[in-house]
Amino acid sequence: MSSIEWTDATWNPVTGCSRVSPGCDNCYMFAMYPRLRAMNVNGYETSPDDVQMMRGRLNAPLSWVKPRLVFVNSMSDLFHPKVDFEFIAEIFHVMQEASERRGHLFQVLTKRPGRAVAWWKRYAGEFSDSWPERVWIGVSVETQKYAPRLTVLSRLPAKVRFVSAEPLLGELDLSEWLEAGELHWVIAGGESGAGDRPMKLEWARRLRDQCLASGVPFFLKQLGGVWNRRRGDAAVLDGRRWKETPTCQSSSHIYSYGASKRSNHILF
């Protein structure tokens, strides 16, 4: 299971990544790699910028019986340039099958939406030109400079498109995409760990207010700083925790996932 509050489990069919913008500077992935290597965990034997496609992990979600929210590639980026398009297609086929057979819901987060769009244009036919229903896709946006990633994200026909504004490194205005109905969920959080860059509560408050004005769920994950003192019940904004999540349903599936018990129900 995962300690990330907006998901239940992580699945890493790819390991390794490389920095692409300031939000990556203190990424936990680079800190965790040496520990995992010291523990002899498969997939982490080399340096963190050595991107590896882990075929042995490909079918893991098919063995999980209870429906889960699954964060895909917490230790990488599915759309990293070193990940073959064909392997991405294999991962999507597994996600589609596992969601149909097991009821899982998958959350894909990338900093490279342009490559995601290029992949979809080439492989949409393999999925009958219909994005898998229970695969959400999001982008990381740390400052206004990188908000145009959302315009690229909007070209993907996913039922739920979301943004992770973590680490939030500056004031962020998402109104353009929220009001256009192109964003369905906003996650925000400060940076934690050594050398963390402070997040102002006002930045989170303004994102929250934008979401309220647009009727979009807002999830404040943490406030940043000392990890165990500013997360969980301590991540309070204006007297309450903000742990909203999208609510969706389909004609053939209604599932309640573990993370939804800590926030809104997620029905699919």
GROMACS .gro file of N, CA and C in nm, residues 58-141:
model
  252
   58LEU      N    1   0.490  -0.610  -1.514
   58LEU     CA    2   0.384  -0.563  -1.602
   58LEU      C    3   0.245  -0.611  -1.560
   59ASN      N    4   0.232  -0.737  -1.522
   59ASN     CA    5   0.100  -0.793  -1.496
   59ASN      C    6   0.060  -0.791  -1.350
   60ALA      N    7   0.135  -0.723  -1.265
   60ALA     CA    8   0.106  -0.723  -1.122
   60ALA      C    9  -0.038  -0.681  -1.088
   61PRO      N   10  -0.094  -0.576  -1.149
   61PRO     CA   11  -0.230  -0.535  -1.110
   61PRO      C   12  -0.337  -0.640  -1.137
   62LEU      N   13  -0.309  -0.731  -1.229
   62LEU     CA   14  -0.407  -0.837  -1.259
   62LEU      C   15  -0.420  -0.936  -1.144
   63SER      N   16  -0.321  -0.938  -1.055
   63SER     CA   17  -0.325  -1.031  -0.942
   63SER      C   18  -0.385  -0.969  -0.817
   64TRP      N   19  -0.413  -0.839  -0.819
   64TRP     CA   20  -0.471  -0.773  -0.703
   64TRP      C   21  -0.622  -0.787  -0.708
   65VAL      N   22  -0.679  -0.856  -0.613
   65VAL     CA   23  -0.822  -0.891  -0.618
   65VAL      C   24  -0.911  -0.773  -0.581
   66LYS      N   25  -0.878  -0.702  -0.474
   66LYS     CA   26  -0.961  -0.592  -0.427
   66LYS      C   27  -0.937  -0.466  -0.511
   67PRO      N   28  -1.043  -0.396  -0.553
   67PRO     CA   29  -1.025  -0.274  -0.633
   67PRO      C   30  -0.938  -0.171  -0.561
   68ARG      N   31  -0.845  -0.112  -0.633
   68ARG     CA   32  -0.753  -0.014  -0.576
   68ARG      C   33  -0.740   0.108  -0.667
   69LEU      N   34  -0.707   0.220  -0.605
   69LEU     CA   35  -0.655   0.335  -0.677
   69LEU      C   36  -0.506   0.312  -0.692
   70VAL      N   37  -0.456   0.315  -0.813
   70VAL     CA   38  -0.317   0.279  -0.839
   70VAL      C   39  -0.244   0.396  -0.904
   71PHE      N   40  -0.142   0.448  -0.838
   71PHE     CA   41  -0.057   0.552  -0.893
   71PHE      C   42   0.050   0.483  -0.977
   72VAL      N   43   0.052   0.515  -1.105
   72VAL     CA   44   0.142   0.447  -1.200
   72VAL      C   45   0.275   0.522  -1.208
   73ASN      N   46   0.383   0.451  -1.180
   73ASN     CA   47   0.519   0.504  -1.191
   73ASN      C   48   0.546   0.619  -1.095
   74SER      N   49   0.535   0.591  -0.967
   74SER     CA   50   0.573   0.689  -0.866
   74SER      C   51   0.723   0.711  -0.865
   75MET      N   52   0.799   0.618  -0.926
   75MET     CA   53   0.944   0.629  -0.930
   75MET      C   54   0.996   0.654  -1.071
   76SER      N   55   0.908   0.709  -1.156
   76SER     CA   56   0.950   0.737  -1.294
   76SER      C   57   0.844   0.825  -1.360
   77ASP      N   58   0.850   0.836  -1.489
   77ASP     CA   59   0.750   0.906  -1.570
   77ASP      C   60   0.718   0.816  -1.688
   78LEU      N   61   0.593   0.773  -1.698
   78LEU     CA   62   0.555   0.678  -1.803
   78LEU      C   63   0.590   0.730  -1.942
   79PHE      N   64   0.590   0.862  -1.958
   79PHE     CA   65   0.614   0.919  -2.090
   79PHE      C   66   0.754   0.978  -2.104
   80HIS      N   67   0.846   0.925  -2.025
   80HIS     CA   68   0.987   0.963  -2.041
   80HIS      C   69   1.034   0.923  -2.181
   81PRO      N   70   1.120   1.004  -2.245
   81PRO     CA   71   1.165   0.971  -2.382
   81PRO      C   72   1.232   0.835  -2.396
   82LYS      N   73   1.283   0.780  -2.287
   82LYS     CA   74   1.351   0.651  -2.295
   82LYS      C   75   1.256   0.532  -2.282
   83VAL      N   76   1.127   0.560  -2.264
   83VAL     CA   77   1.029   0.451  -2.255
   83VAL      C   78   0.966   0.431  -2.393
   84ASP      N   79   0.981   0.311  -2.448
   84ASP     CA   80   0.930   0.282  -2.582
   84ASP      C   81   0.779   0.298  -2.589
   85PHE      N   82   0.731   0.353  -2.700
   85PHE     CA   83   0.587   0.366  -2.720
   85PHE      C   84   0.517   0.231  -2.710
   86GLU      N   85   0.578   0.127  -2.764
   86GLU     CA   86   0.514  -0.004  -2.761
   86GLU      C   87   0.498  -0.054  -2.617
   87PHE      N   88   0.597  -0.027  -2.533
   87PHE     CA   89   0.586  -0.068  -2.392
   87PHE      C   90   0.477   0.012  -2.322
   88ILE      N   91   0.464   0.141  -2.354
   88ILE     CA   92   0.355   0.221  -2.298
   88ILE      C   93   0.220   0.160  -2.338
   89ALA      N   94   0.209   0.117  -2.462
   89ALA     CA   95   0.085   0.053  -2.508
   89ALA      C   96   0.057  -0.075  -2.429
   90GLU      N   97   0.160  -0.153  -2.402
   90GLU     CA   98   0.143  -0.274  -2.322
   90GLU      C   99   0.091  -0.240  -2.183
   91ILE      N  100   0.146  -0.135  -2.124
   91ILE     CA  101   0.101  -0.092  -1.991
   91ILE      C  102  -0.045  -0.050  -1.996
   92PHE      N  103  -0.083   0.023  -2.098
   92PHE     CA  104  -0.223   0.066  -2.111
   92PHE      C  105  -0.317  -0.053  -2.130
   93HIS      N  106  -0.274  -0.153  -2.204
   93HIS     CA  107  -0.357  -0.273  -2.219
   93HIS      C  108  -0.375  -0.343  -2.085
   94VAL      N  109  -0.269  -0.349  -2.005
   94VAL     CA  110  -0.281  -0.409  -1.871
   94VAL      C  111  -0.377  -0.327  -1.785
   95MET      N  112  -0.364  -0.195  -1.789
   95MET     CA  113  -0.453  -0.110  -1.709
   95MET      C  114  -0.598  -0.130  -1.752
   96GLN      N  115  -0.622  -0.139  -1.881
   96GLN     CA  116  -0.758  -0.160  -1.929
   96GLN      C  117  -0.813  -0.295  -1.882
   97GLU      N  118  -0.734  -0.400  -1.895
   97GLU     CA  119  -0.779  -0.532  -1.853
   97GLU      C  120  -0.798  -0.539  -1.702
   98ALA      N  121  -0.703  -0.482  -1.628
   98ALA     CA  122  -0.712  -0.488  -1.482
   98ALA      C  123  -0.829  -0.406  -1.429
   99SER      N  124  -0.863  -0.297  -1.497
   99SER     CA  125  -0.979  -0.219  -1.453
   99SER      C  126  -1.108  -0.293  -1.482
  100GLU      N  127  -1.113  -0.363  -1.594
  100GLU     CA  128  -1.234  -0.438  -1.630
  100GLU      C  129  -1.251  -0.562  -1.544
  101ARG      N  130  -1.140  -0.633  -1.519
  101ARG     CA  131  -1.147  -0.759  -1.443
  101ARG      C  132  -1.146  -0.739  -1.293
  102ARG      N  133  -1.069  -0.640  -1.246
  102ARG     CA  134  -1.049  -0.623  -1.103
  102ARG      C  135  -1.110  -0.494  -1.047
  103GLY      N  136  -1.149  -0.403  -1.136
  103GLY     CA  137  -1.209  -0.279  -1.089
  103GLY      C  138  -1.111  -0.173  -1.046
  104HIS      N  139  -0.982  -0.191  -1.078
  104HIS     CA  140  -0.884  -0.090  -1.038
  104HIS      C  141  -0.904   0.040  -1.116
  105LEU      N  142  -0.860   0.149  -1.055
  105LEU     CA  143  -0.858   0.279  -1.121
  105LEU      C  144  -0.713   0.328  -1.119
  106PHE      N  145  -0.662   0.368  -1.235
  106PHE     CA  146  -0.521   0.402  -1.248
  106PHE      C  147  -0.502   0.553  -1.264
  107GLN      N  148  -0.399   0.604  -1.196
  107GLN     CA  149  -0.366   0.747  -1.198
  107GLN      C  150  -0.226   0.763  -1.257
  108VAL      N  151  -0.218   0.821  -1.375
  108VAL     CA  152  -0.091   0.843  -1.444
  108VAL      C  153  -0.055   0.991  -1.431
  109LEU      N  154   0.065   1.019  -1.385
  109LEU     CA  155   0.110   1.157  -1.367
  109LEU      C  156   0.240   1.177  -1.445
  110THR      N  157   0.245   1.282  -1.527
  110THR     CA  158   0.362   1.305  -1.610
  110THR      C  159   0.401   1.452  -1.611
  111LYS      N  160   0.524   1.480  -1.644
  111LYS     CA  161   0.569   1.616  -1.674
  111LYS      C  162   0.592   1.631  -1.825
  112ARG      N  163   0.553   1.532  -1.900
  112ARG     CA  164   0.580   1.530  -2.045
  112ARG      C  165   0.451   1.504  -2.124
  113PRO      N  166   0.352   1.592  -2.110
  113PRO     CA  167   0.223   1.567  -2.178
  113PRO      C  168   0.235   1.565  -2.330
  114GLY      N  169   0.334   1.635  -2.386
  114GLY     CA  170   0.350   1.634  -2.531
  114GLY      C  171   0.379   1.495  -2.582
  115ARG      N  172   0.459   1.420  -2.508
  115ARG     CA  173   0.489   1.283  -2.550
  115ARG      C  174   0.366   1.193  -2.530
  116ALA      N  175   0.287   1.223  -2.429
  116ALA     CA  176   0.163   1.147  -2.409
  116ALA      C  177   0.068   1.167  -2.527
  117VAL      N  178   0.058   1.291  -2.574
  117VAL     CA  179  -0.028   1.320  -2.689
  117VAL      C  180   0.025   1.249  -2.814
  118ALA      N  181   0.156   1.254  -2.834
  118ALA     CA  182   0.216   1.188  -2.950
  118ALA      C  183   0.191   1.038  -2.946
  119TRP      N  184   0.203   0.978  -2.826
  119TRP     CA  185   0.177   0.835  -2.813
  119TRP      C  186   0.031   0.803  -2.846
  120TRP      N  187  -0.061   0.882  -2.794
  120TRP     CA  188  -0.203   0.854  -2.815
  120TRP      C  189  -0.239   0.866  -2.963
  121LYS      N  190  -0.185   0.962  -3.032
  121LYS     CA  191  -0.215   0.977  -3.174
  121LYS      C  192  -0.173   0.852  -3.252
  122ARG      N  193  -0.066   0.789  -3.207
  122ARG     CA  194  -0.017   0.671  -3.279
  122ARG      C  195  -0.090   0.544  -3.239
  123TYR      N  196  -0.134   0.534  -3.114
  123TYR     CA  197  -0.186   0.407  -3.063
  123TYR      C  198  -0.335   0.409  -3.030
  124ALA      N  199  -0.402   0.521  -3.054
  124ALA     CA  200  -0.545   0.528  -3.020
  124ALA      C  201  -0.625   0.416  -3.085
  125GLY      N  202  -0.586   0.377  -3.205
  125GLY     CA  203  -0.658   0.272  -3.276
  125GLY      C  204  -0.659   0.140  -3.203
  126GLU      N  205  -0.555   0.113  -3.125
  126GLU     CA  206  -0.550  -0.013  -3.049
  126GLU      C  207  -0.656  -0.015  -2.939
  127PHE      N  208  -0.711   0.102  -2.906
  127PHE     CA  209  -0.811   0.112  -2.800
  127PHE      C  210  -0.943   0.164  -2.857
  128SER      N  211  -0.964   0.137  -2.986
  128SER     CA  212  -1.086   0.179  -3.056
  128SER      C  213  -1.109   0.328  -3.043
  129ASP      N  214  -0.999   0.404  -3.042
  129ASP     CA  215  -1.004   0.550  -3.031
  129ASP      C  216  -1.075   0.598  -2.905
  130SER      N  217  -1.079   0.513  -2.803
  130SER     CA  218  -1.144   0.548  -2.677
  130SER      C  219  -1.045   0.529  -2.562
  131TRP      N  220  -1.011   0.637  -2.497
  131TRP     CA  221  -0.918   0.631  -2.383
  131TRP      C  222  -0.976   0.538  -2.277
  132PRO      N  223  -0.897   0.445  -2.221
  132PRO     CA  224  -0.950   0.354  -2.118
  132PRO      C  225  -1.023   0.429  -2.007
  133GLU      N  226  -1.143   0.383  -1.977
  133GLU     CA  227  -1.235   0.458  -1.893
  133GLU      C  228  -1.181   0.488  -1.754
  134ARG      N  229  -1.110   0.392  -1.695
  134ARG     CA  230  -1.063   0.410  -1.558
  134ARG      C  231  -0.912   0.434  -1.552
  135VAL      N  232  -0.864   0.511  -1.648
  135VAL     CA  233  -0.726   0.559  -1.646
  135VAL      C  234  -0.730   0.711  -1.643
  136TRP      N  235  -0.692   0.770  -1.530
  136TRP     CA  236  -0.684   0.915  -1.520
  136TRP      C  237  -0.545   0.959  -1.563
  137ILE      N  238  -0.534   1.080  -1.616
  137ILE     CA  239  -0.405   1.132  -1.661
  137ILE      C  240  -0.388   1.274  -1.606
  138GLY      N  241  -0.271   1.301  -1.549
  138GLY     CA  242  -0.244   1.432  -1.492
  138GLY      C  243  -0.105   1.481  -1.526
  139VAL      N  244  -0.083   1.610  -1.503
  139VAL     CA  245   0.050   1.668  -1.520
  139VAL      C  246   0.090   1.740  -1.392
  140SER      N  247   0.220   1.750  -1.372
  140SER     CA  248   0.275   1.827  -1.261
  140SER      C  249   0.299   1.970  -1.308
  141VAL      N  250   0.254   2.066  -1.228
  141VAL     CA  251   0.274   2.208  -1.258
  141VAL      C  252   0.316   2.277  -1.129
   0.00000   0.00000   0.00000
